[in-house]
PDB file of C-alpha atoms in Angstrom:
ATOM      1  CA  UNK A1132    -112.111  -3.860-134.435  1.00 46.00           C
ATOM      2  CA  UNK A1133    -111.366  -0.301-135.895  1.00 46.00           C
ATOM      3  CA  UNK A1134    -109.184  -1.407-138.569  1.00 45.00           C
ATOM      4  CA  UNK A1135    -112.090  -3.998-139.397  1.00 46.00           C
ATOM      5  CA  UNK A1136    -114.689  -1.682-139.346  1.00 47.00           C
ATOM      6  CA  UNK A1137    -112.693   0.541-141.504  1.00 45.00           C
ATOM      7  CA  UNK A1138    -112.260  -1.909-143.932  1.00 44.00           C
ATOM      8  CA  UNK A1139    -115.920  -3.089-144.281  1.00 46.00           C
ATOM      9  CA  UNK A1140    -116.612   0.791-144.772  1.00 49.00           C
ATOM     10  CA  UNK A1141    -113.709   1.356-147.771  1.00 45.00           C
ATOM     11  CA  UNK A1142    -114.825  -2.327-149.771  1.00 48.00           C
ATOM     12  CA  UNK A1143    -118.915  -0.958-149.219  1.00 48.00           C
ATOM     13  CA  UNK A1144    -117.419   2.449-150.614  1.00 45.00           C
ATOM     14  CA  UNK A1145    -115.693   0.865-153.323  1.00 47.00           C
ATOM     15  CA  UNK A1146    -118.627  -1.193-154.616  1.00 46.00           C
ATOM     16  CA  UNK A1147    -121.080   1.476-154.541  1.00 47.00           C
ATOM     17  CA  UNK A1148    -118.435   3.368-157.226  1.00 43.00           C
ATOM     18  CA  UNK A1149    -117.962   0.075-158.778  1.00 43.00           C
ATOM     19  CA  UNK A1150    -122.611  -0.374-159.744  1.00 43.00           C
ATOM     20  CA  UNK A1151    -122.655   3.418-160.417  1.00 39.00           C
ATOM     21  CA  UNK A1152    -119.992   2.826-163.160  1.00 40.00           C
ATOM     22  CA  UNK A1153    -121.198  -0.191-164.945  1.00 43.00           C
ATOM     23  CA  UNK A1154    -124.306   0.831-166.934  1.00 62.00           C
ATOM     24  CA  UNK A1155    -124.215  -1.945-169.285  1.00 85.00           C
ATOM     25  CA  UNK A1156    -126.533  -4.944-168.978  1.00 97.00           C
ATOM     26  CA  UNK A1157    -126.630  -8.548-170.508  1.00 98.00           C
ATOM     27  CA  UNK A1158    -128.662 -11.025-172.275  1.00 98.00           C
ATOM     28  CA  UNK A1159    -128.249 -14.091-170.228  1.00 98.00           C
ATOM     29  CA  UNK A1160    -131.326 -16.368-171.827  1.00 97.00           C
ATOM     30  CA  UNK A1161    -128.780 -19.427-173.143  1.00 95.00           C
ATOM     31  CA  UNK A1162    -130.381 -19.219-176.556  1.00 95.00           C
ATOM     32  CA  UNK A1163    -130.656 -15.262-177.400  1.00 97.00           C
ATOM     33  CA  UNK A1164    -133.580 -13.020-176.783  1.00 98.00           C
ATOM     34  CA  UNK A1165    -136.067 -11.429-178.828  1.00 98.00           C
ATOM     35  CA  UNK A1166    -136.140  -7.534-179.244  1.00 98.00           C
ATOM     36  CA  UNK A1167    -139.869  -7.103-179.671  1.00 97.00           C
ATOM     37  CA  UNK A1168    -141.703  -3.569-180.632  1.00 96.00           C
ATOM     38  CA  UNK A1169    -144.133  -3.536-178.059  1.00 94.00           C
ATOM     39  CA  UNK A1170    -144.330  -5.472-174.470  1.00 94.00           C
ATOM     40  CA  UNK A1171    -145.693  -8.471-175.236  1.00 93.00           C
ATOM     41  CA  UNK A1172    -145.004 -11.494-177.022  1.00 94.00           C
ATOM     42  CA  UNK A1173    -147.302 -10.481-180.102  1.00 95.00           C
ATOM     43  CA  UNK A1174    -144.838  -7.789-180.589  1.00 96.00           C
ATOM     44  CA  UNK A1175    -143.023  -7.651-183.906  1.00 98.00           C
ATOM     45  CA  UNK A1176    -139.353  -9.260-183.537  1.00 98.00           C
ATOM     46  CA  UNK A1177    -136.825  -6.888-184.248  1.00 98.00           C
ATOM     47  CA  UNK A1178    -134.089  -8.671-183.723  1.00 98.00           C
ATOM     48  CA  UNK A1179    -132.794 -11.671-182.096  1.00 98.00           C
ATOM     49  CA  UNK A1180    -130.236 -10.256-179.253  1.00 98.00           C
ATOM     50  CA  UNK A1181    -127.623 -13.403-178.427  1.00 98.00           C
ATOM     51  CA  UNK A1182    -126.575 -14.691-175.370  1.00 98.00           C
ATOM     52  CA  UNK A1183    -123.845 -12.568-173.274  1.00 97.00           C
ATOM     53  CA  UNK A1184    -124.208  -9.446-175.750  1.00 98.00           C
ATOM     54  CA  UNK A1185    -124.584  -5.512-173.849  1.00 98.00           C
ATOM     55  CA  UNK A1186    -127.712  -3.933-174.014  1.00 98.00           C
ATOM     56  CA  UNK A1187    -128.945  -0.224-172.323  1.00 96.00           C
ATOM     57  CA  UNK A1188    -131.747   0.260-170.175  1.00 93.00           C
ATOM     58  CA  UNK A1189    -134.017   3.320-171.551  1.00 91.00           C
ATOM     59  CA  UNK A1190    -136.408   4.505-169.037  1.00 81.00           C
ATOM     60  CA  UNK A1191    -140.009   4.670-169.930  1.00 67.00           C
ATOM     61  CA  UNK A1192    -140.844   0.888-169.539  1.00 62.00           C
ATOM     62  CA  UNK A1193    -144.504   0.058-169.390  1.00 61.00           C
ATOM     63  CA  UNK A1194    -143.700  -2.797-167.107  1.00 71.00           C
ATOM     64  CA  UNK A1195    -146.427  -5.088-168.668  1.00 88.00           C
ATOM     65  CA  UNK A1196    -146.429  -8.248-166.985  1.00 93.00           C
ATOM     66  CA  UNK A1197    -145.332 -10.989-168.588  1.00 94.00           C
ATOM     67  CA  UNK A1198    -146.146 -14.753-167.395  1.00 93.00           C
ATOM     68  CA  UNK A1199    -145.387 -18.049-168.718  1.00 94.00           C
ATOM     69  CA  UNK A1200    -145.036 -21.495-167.328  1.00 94.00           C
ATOM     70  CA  UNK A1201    -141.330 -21.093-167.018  1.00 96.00           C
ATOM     71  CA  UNK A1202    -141.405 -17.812-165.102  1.00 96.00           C
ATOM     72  CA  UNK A1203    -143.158 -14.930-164.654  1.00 95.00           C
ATOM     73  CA  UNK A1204    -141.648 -11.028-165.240  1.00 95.00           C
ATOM     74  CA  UNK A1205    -142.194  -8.334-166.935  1.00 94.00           C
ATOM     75  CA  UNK A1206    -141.305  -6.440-169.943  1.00 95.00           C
ATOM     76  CA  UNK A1207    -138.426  -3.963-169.984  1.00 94.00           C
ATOM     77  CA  UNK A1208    -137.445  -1.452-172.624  1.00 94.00           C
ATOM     78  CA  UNK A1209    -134.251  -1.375-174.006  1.00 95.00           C
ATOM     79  CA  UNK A1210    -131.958  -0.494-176.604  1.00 96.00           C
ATOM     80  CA  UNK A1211    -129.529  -2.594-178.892  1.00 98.00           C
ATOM     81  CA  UNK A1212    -127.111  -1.736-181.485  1.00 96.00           C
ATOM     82  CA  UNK A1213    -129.369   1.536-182.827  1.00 95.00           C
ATOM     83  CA  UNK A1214    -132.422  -0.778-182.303  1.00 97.00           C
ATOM     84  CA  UNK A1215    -135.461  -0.297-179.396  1.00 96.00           C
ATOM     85  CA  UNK A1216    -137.946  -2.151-178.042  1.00 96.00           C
ATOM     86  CA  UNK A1217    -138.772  -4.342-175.258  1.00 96.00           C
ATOM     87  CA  UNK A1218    -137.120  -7.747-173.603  1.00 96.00           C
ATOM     88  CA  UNK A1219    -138.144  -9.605-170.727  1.00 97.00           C
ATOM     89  CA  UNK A1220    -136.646  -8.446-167.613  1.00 96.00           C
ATOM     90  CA  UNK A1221    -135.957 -11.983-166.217  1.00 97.00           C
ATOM     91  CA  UNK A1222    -133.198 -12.926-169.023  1.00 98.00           C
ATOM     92  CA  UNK A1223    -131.635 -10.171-168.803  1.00 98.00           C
ATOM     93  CA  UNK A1224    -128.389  -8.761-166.054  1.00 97.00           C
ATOM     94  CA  UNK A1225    -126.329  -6.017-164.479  1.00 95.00           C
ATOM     95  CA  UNK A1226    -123.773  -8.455-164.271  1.00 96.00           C
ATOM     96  CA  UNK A1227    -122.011 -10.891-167.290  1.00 96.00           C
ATOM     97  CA  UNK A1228    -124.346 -14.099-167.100  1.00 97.00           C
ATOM     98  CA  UNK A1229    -122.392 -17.788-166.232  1.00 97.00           C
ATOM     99  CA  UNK A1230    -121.352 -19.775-168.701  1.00 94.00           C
ATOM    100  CA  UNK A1231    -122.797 -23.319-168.726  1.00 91.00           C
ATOM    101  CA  UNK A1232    -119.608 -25.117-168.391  1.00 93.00           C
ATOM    102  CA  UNK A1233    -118.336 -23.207-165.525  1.00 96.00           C
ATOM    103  CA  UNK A1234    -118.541 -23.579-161.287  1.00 96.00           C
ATOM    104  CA  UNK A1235    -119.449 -20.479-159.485  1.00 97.00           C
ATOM    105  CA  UNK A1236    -115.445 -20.515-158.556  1.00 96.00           C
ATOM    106  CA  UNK A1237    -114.557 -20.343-162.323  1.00 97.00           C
ATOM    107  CA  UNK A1238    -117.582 -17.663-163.186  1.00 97.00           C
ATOM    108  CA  UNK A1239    -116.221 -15.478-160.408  1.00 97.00           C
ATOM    109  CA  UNK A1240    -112.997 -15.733-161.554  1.00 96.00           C
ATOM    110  CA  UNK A1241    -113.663 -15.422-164.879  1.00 96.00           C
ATOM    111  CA  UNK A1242    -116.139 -11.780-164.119  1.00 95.00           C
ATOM    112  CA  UNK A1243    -114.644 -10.401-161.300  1.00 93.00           C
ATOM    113  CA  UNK A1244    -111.921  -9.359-159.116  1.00 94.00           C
ATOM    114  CA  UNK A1245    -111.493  -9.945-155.227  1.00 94.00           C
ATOM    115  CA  UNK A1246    -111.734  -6.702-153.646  1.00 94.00           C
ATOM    116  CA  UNK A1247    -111.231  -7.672-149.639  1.00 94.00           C
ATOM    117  CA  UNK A1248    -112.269 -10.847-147.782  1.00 92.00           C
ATOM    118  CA  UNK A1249    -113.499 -10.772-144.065  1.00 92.00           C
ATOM    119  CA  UNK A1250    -112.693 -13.906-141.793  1.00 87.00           C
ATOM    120  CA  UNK A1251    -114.372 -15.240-138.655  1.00 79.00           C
ATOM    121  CA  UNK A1252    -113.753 -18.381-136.607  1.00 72.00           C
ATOM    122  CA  UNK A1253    -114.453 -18.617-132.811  1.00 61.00           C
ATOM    123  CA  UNK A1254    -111.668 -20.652-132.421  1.00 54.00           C
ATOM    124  CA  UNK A1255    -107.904 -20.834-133.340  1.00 54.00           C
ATOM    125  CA  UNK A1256    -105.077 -22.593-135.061  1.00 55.00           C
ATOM    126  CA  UNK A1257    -106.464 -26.241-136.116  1.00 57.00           C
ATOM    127  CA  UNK A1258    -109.054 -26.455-133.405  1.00 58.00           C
ATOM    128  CA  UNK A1259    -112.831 -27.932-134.598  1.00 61.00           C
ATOM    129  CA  UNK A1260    -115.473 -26.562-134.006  1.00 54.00           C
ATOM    130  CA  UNK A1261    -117.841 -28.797-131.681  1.00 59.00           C
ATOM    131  CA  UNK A1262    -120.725 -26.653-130.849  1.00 58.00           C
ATOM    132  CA  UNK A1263    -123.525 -26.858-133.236  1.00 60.00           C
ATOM    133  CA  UNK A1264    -124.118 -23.269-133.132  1.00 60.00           C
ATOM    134  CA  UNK A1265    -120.959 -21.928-133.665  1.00 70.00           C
ATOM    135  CA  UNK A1266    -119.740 -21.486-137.053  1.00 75.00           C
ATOM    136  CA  UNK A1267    -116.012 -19.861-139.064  1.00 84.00           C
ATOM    137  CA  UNK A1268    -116.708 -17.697-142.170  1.00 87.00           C
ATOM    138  CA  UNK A1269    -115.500 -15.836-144.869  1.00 92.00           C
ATOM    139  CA  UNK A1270    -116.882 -13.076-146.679  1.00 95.00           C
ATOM    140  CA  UNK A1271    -115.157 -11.926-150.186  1.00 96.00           C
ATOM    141  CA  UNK A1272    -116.315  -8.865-151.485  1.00 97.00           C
ATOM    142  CA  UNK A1273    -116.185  -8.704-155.222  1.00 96.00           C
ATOM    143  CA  UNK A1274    -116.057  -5.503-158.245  1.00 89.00           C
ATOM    144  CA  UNK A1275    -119.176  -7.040-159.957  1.00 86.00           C
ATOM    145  CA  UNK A1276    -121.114  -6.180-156.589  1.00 89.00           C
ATOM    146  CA  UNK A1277    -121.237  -9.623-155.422  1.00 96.00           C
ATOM    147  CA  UNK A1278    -120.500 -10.719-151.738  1.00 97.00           C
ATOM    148  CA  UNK A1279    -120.198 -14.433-151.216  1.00 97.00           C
ATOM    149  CA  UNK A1280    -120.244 -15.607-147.314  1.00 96.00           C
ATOM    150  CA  UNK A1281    -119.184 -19.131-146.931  1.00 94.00           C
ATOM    151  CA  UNK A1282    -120.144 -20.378-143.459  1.00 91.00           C
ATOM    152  CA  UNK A1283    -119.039 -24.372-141.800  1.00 89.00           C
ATOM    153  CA  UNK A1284    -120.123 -25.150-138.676  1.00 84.00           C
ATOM    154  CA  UNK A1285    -120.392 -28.566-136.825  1.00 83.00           C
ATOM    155  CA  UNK A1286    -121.512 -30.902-139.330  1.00 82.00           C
ATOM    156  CA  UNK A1287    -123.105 -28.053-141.425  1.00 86.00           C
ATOM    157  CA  UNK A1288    -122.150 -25.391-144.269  1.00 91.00           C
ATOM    158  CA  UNK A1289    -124.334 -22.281-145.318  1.00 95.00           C
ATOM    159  CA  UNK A1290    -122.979 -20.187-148.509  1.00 97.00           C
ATOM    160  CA  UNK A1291    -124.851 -16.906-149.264  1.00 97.00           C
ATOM    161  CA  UNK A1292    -124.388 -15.078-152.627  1.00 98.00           C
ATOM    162  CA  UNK A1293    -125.735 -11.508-152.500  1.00 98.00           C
ATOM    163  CA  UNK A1294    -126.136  -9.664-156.120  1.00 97.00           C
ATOM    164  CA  UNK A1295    -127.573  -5.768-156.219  1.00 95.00           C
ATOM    165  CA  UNK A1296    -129.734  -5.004-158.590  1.00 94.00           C
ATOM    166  CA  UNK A1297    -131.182  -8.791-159.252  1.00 96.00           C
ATOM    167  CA  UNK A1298    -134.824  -9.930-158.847  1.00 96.00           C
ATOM    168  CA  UNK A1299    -135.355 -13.227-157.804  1.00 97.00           C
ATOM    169  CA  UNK A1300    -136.558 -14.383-161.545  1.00 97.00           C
ATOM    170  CA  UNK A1301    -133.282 -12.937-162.423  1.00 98.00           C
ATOM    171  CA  UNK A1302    -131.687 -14.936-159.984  1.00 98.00           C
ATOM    172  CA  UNK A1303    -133.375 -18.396-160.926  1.00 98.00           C
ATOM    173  CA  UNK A1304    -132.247 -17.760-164.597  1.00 98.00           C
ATOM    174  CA  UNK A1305    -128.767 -17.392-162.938  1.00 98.00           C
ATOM    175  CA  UNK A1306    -128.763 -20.454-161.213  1.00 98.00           C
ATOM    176  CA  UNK A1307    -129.594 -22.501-163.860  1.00 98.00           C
ATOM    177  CA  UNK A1308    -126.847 -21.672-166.001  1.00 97.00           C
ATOM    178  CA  UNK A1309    -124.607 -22.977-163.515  1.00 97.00           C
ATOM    179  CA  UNK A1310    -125.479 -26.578-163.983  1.00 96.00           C
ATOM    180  CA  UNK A1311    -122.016 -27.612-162.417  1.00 94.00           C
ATOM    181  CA  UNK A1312    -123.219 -26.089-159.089  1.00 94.00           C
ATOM    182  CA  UNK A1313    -126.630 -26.427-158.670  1.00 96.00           C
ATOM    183  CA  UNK A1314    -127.894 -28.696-161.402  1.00 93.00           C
ATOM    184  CA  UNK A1315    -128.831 -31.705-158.804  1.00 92.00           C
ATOM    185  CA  UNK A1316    -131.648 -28.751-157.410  1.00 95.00           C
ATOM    186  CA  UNK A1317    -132.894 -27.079-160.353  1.00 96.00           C
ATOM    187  CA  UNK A1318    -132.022 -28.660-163.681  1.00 94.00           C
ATOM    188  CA  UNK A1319    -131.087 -26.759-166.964  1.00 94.00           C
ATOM    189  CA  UNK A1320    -134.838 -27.098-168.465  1.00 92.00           C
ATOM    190  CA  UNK A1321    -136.171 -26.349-165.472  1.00 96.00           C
ATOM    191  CA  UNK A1322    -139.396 -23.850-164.584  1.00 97.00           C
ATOM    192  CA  UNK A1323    -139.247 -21.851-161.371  1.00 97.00           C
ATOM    193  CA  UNK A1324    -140.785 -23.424-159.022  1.00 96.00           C
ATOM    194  CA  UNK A1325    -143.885 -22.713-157.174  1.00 95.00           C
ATOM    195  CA  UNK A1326    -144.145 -22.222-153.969  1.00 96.00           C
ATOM    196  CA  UNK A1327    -146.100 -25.709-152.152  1.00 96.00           C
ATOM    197  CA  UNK A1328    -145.170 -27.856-155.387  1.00 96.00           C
ATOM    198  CA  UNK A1329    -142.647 -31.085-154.959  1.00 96.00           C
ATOM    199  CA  UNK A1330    -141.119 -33.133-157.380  1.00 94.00           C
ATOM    200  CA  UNK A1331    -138.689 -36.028-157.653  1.00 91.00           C
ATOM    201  CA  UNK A1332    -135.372 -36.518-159.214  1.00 88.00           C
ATOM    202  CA  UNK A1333    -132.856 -39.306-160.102  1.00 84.00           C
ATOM    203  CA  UNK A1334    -129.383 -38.654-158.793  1.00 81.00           C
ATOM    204  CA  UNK A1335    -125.925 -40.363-158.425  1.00 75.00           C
ATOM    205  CA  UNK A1336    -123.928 -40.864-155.280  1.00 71.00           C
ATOM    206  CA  UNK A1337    -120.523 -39.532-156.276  1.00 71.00           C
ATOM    207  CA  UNK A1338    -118.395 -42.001-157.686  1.00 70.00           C
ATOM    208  CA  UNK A1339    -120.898 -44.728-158.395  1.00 73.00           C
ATOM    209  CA  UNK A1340    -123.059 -45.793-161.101  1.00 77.00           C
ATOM    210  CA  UNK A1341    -126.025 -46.374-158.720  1.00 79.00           C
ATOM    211  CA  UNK A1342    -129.032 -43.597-159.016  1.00 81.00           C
ATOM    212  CA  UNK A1343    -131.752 -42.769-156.095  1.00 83.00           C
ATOM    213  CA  UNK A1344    -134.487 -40.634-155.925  1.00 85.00           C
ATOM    214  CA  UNK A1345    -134.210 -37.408-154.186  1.00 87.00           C
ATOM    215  CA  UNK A1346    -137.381 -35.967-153.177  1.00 92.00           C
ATOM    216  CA  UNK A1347    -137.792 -31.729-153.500  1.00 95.00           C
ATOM    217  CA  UNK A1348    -139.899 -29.738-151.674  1.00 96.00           C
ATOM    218  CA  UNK A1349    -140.822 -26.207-152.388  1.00 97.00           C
ATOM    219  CA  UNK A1350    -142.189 -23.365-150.195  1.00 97.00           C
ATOM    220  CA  UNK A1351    -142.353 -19.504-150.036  1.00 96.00           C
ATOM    221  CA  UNK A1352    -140.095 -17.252-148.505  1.00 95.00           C
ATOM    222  CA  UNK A1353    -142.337 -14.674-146.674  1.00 93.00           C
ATOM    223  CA  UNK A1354    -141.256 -10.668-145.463  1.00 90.00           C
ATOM    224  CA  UNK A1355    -142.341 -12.260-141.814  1.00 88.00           C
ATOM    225  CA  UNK A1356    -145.363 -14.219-139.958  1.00 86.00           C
ATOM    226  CA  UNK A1357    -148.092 -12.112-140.118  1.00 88.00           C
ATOM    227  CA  UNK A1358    -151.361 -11.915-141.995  1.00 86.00           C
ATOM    228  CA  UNK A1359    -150.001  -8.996-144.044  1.00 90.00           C
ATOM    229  CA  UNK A1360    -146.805 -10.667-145.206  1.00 89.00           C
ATOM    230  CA  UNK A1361    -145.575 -10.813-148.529  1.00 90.00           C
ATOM    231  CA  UNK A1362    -143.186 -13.472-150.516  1.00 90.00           C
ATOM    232  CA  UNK A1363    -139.626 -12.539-150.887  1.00 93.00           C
ATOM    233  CA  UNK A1364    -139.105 -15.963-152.770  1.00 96.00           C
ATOM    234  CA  UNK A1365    -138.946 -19.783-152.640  1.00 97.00           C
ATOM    235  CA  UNK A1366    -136.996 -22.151-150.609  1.00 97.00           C
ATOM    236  CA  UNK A1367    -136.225 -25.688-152.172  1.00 97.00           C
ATOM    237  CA  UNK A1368    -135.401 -28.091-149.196  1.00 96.00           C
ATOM    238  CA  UNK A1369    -134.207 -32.376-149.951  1.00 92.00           C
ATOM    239  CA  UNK A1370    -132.920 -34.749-148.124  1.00 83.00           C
ATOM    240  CA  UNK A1371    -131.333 -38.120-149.028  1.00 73.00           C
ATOM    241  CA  UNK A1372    -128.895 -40.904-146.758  1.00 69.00           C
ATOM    242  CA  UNK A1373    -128.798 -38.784-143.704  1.00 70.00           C
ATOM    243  CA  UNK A1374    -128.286 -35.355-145.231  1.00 77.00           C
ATOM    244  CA  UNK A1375    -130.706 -32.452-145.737  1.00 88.00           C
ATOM    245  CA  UNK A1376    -130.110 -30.015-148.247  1.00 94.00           C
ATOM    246  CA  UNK A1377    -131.790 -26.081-148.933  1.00 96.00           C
ATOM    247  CA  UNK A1378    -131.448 -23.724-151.814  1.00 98.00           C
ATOM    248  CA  UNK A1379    -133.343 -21.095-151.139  1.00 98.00           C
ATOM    249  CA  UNK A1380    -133.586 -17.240-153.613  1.00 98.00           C
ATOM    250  CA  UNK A1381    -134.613 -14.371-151.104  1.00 97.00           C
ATOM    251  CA  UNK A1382    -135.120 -11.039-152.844  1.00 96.00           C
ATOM    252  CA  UNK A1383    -135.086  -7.998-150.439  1.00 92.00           C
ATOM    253  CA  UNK A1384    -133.964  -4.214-151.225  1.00 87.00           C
ATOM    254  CA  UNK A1385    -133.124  -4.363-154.860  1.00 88.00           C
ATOM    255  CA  UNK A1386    -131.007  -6.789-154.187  1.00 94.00           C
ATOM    256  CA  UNK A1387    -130.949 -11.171-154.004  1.00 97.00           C
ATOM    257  CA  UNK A1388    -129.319 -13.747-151.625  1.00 98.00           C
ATOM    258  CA  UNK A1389    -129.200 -16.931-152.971  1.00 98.00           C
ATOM    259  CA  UNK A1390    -128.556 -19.182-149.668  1.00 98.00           C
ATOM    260  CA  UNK A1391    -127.702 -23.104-150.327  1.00 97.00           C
ATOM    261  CA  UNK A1392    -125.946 -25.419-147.379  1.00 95.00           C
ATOM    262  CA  UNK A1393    -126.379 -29.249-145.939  1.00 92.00           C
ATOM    263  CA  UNK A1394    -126.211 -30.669-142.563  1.00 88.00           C
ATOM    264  CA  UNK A1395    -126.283 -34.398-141.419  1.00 78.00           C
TER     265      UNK A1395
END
């Protein structure tokens, strides 16, 4: 337990050196972003920053709201290549943005390296699990400040993806670019989507030709229960042939969990 502890303690330690050295962000709208002179989208166009490329942060945002139909943010000053002005803080990250062809497996790879992995399982060897409220998991810590828990239980799975320093329109924007993973949920032209709303998509049972119609429902994510509670996010919940499925963007602390997992 010691040796565990001490571990968690060195990879938290290790992290924390790892998001006080990176002080580069990225564009991560798929088709570029516009450098404007002032925050708002009247602002002159400086310059059209592409996808991926390293910008700076300069302090002395206005943090003007911005809000449009595909989500809602605000504006953020920054600086690129000798050139300031102001971007929209949801296409924009502290971490190298997914590619559109990759899995989360290959962006991970591709961005970071594995610094530690913590393993659970209440049983040993080969055994099952049988009791629905047991679960095994693994937790991999990451240099990019990413932790990914992968839980499996009896007849379920829960994976949870925590990134520092991400809002949740951040997050959404991240999502979306991995089409691979998450595409059947939230589609690559998709808004973010509002809390109460539902809407219907066509899918394909792996391996066959034959499409059904998966229906989505959307609520918020809420601090707690009481009258006085605030919305950390959205939760996106479908079922289809037996199976329920969740995606669900929490932001807490400066930092996001984005939660998906089934169960039949």
């Amino acid at each position: 337990m010691k040796k565990q502890a001490f571990l968690f303690s060195l990879l938290f330690w290790f992290l924390s050196l790892s998001l006080i050295a990176q002080d580069n962000w990225y564009v991560s709208a798929a088709s570029g972003l516009n450098l404007r002179s002032t925050p708002g989208t009247g602002g002159q166009a400086l310059v059209k920053i592409p996808f991926g490329a390293k910008i700076d942060l300069l302090p002395g945002s206005e943090l003007a709201s911005y809000e449009s139909e595909e989500v809602d943010s605000h504006w953020q000053r920054v600086s690129y290549e000798g050139k300031t002005g102001y971007v929209v803080h949801a296409f924009i990250s502290r971490i190298a943005p997914p590619k559109a062809t990759e899995t989360l497996e290959e962006y991970l790879k591709r961005t970071a390296v594995k610094a530690g992995t913590l393993h659970y399982s209440p049983v040993s060897g080969g055994e099952e699990i049988t009791d629905e409220l047991s679960y095994s998991s693994d937790k991999t810590f990451y240099t990019n400040n990413i932790v990914l828990e992968t839980r499996v239980g009896y007849e379920w799975y829960e994976n949870r993806l925590v990134i520092e320093d991400m809002s949740a329109a951040q997050a959404f924007v991240f999502i979306r670019a991995l089409q691979k993973e998450f595409g059947d949920v939230i589609a690559a032209g998709d808004n973010y989507p509002k809390a109460g709303s539902t809407y219907t998509r066509a899918l394909k049972r792996e391996g066959s030709t034959e499409s059904f119609d998966a229906e989505y429902t959307v609520t918020a994510v809420m601090s707690d229960c009481s009258e006085n509670a605030w919305p950390l996010g959205i939760r996106i919940e479908h079922s289809a042939y037996g199976a329920f499925g969740y995606l669900e963007i929490r932001y807490e602390y400066n930092y996001v969990q984005i939660i998906w997992g089934s169960a039949v």
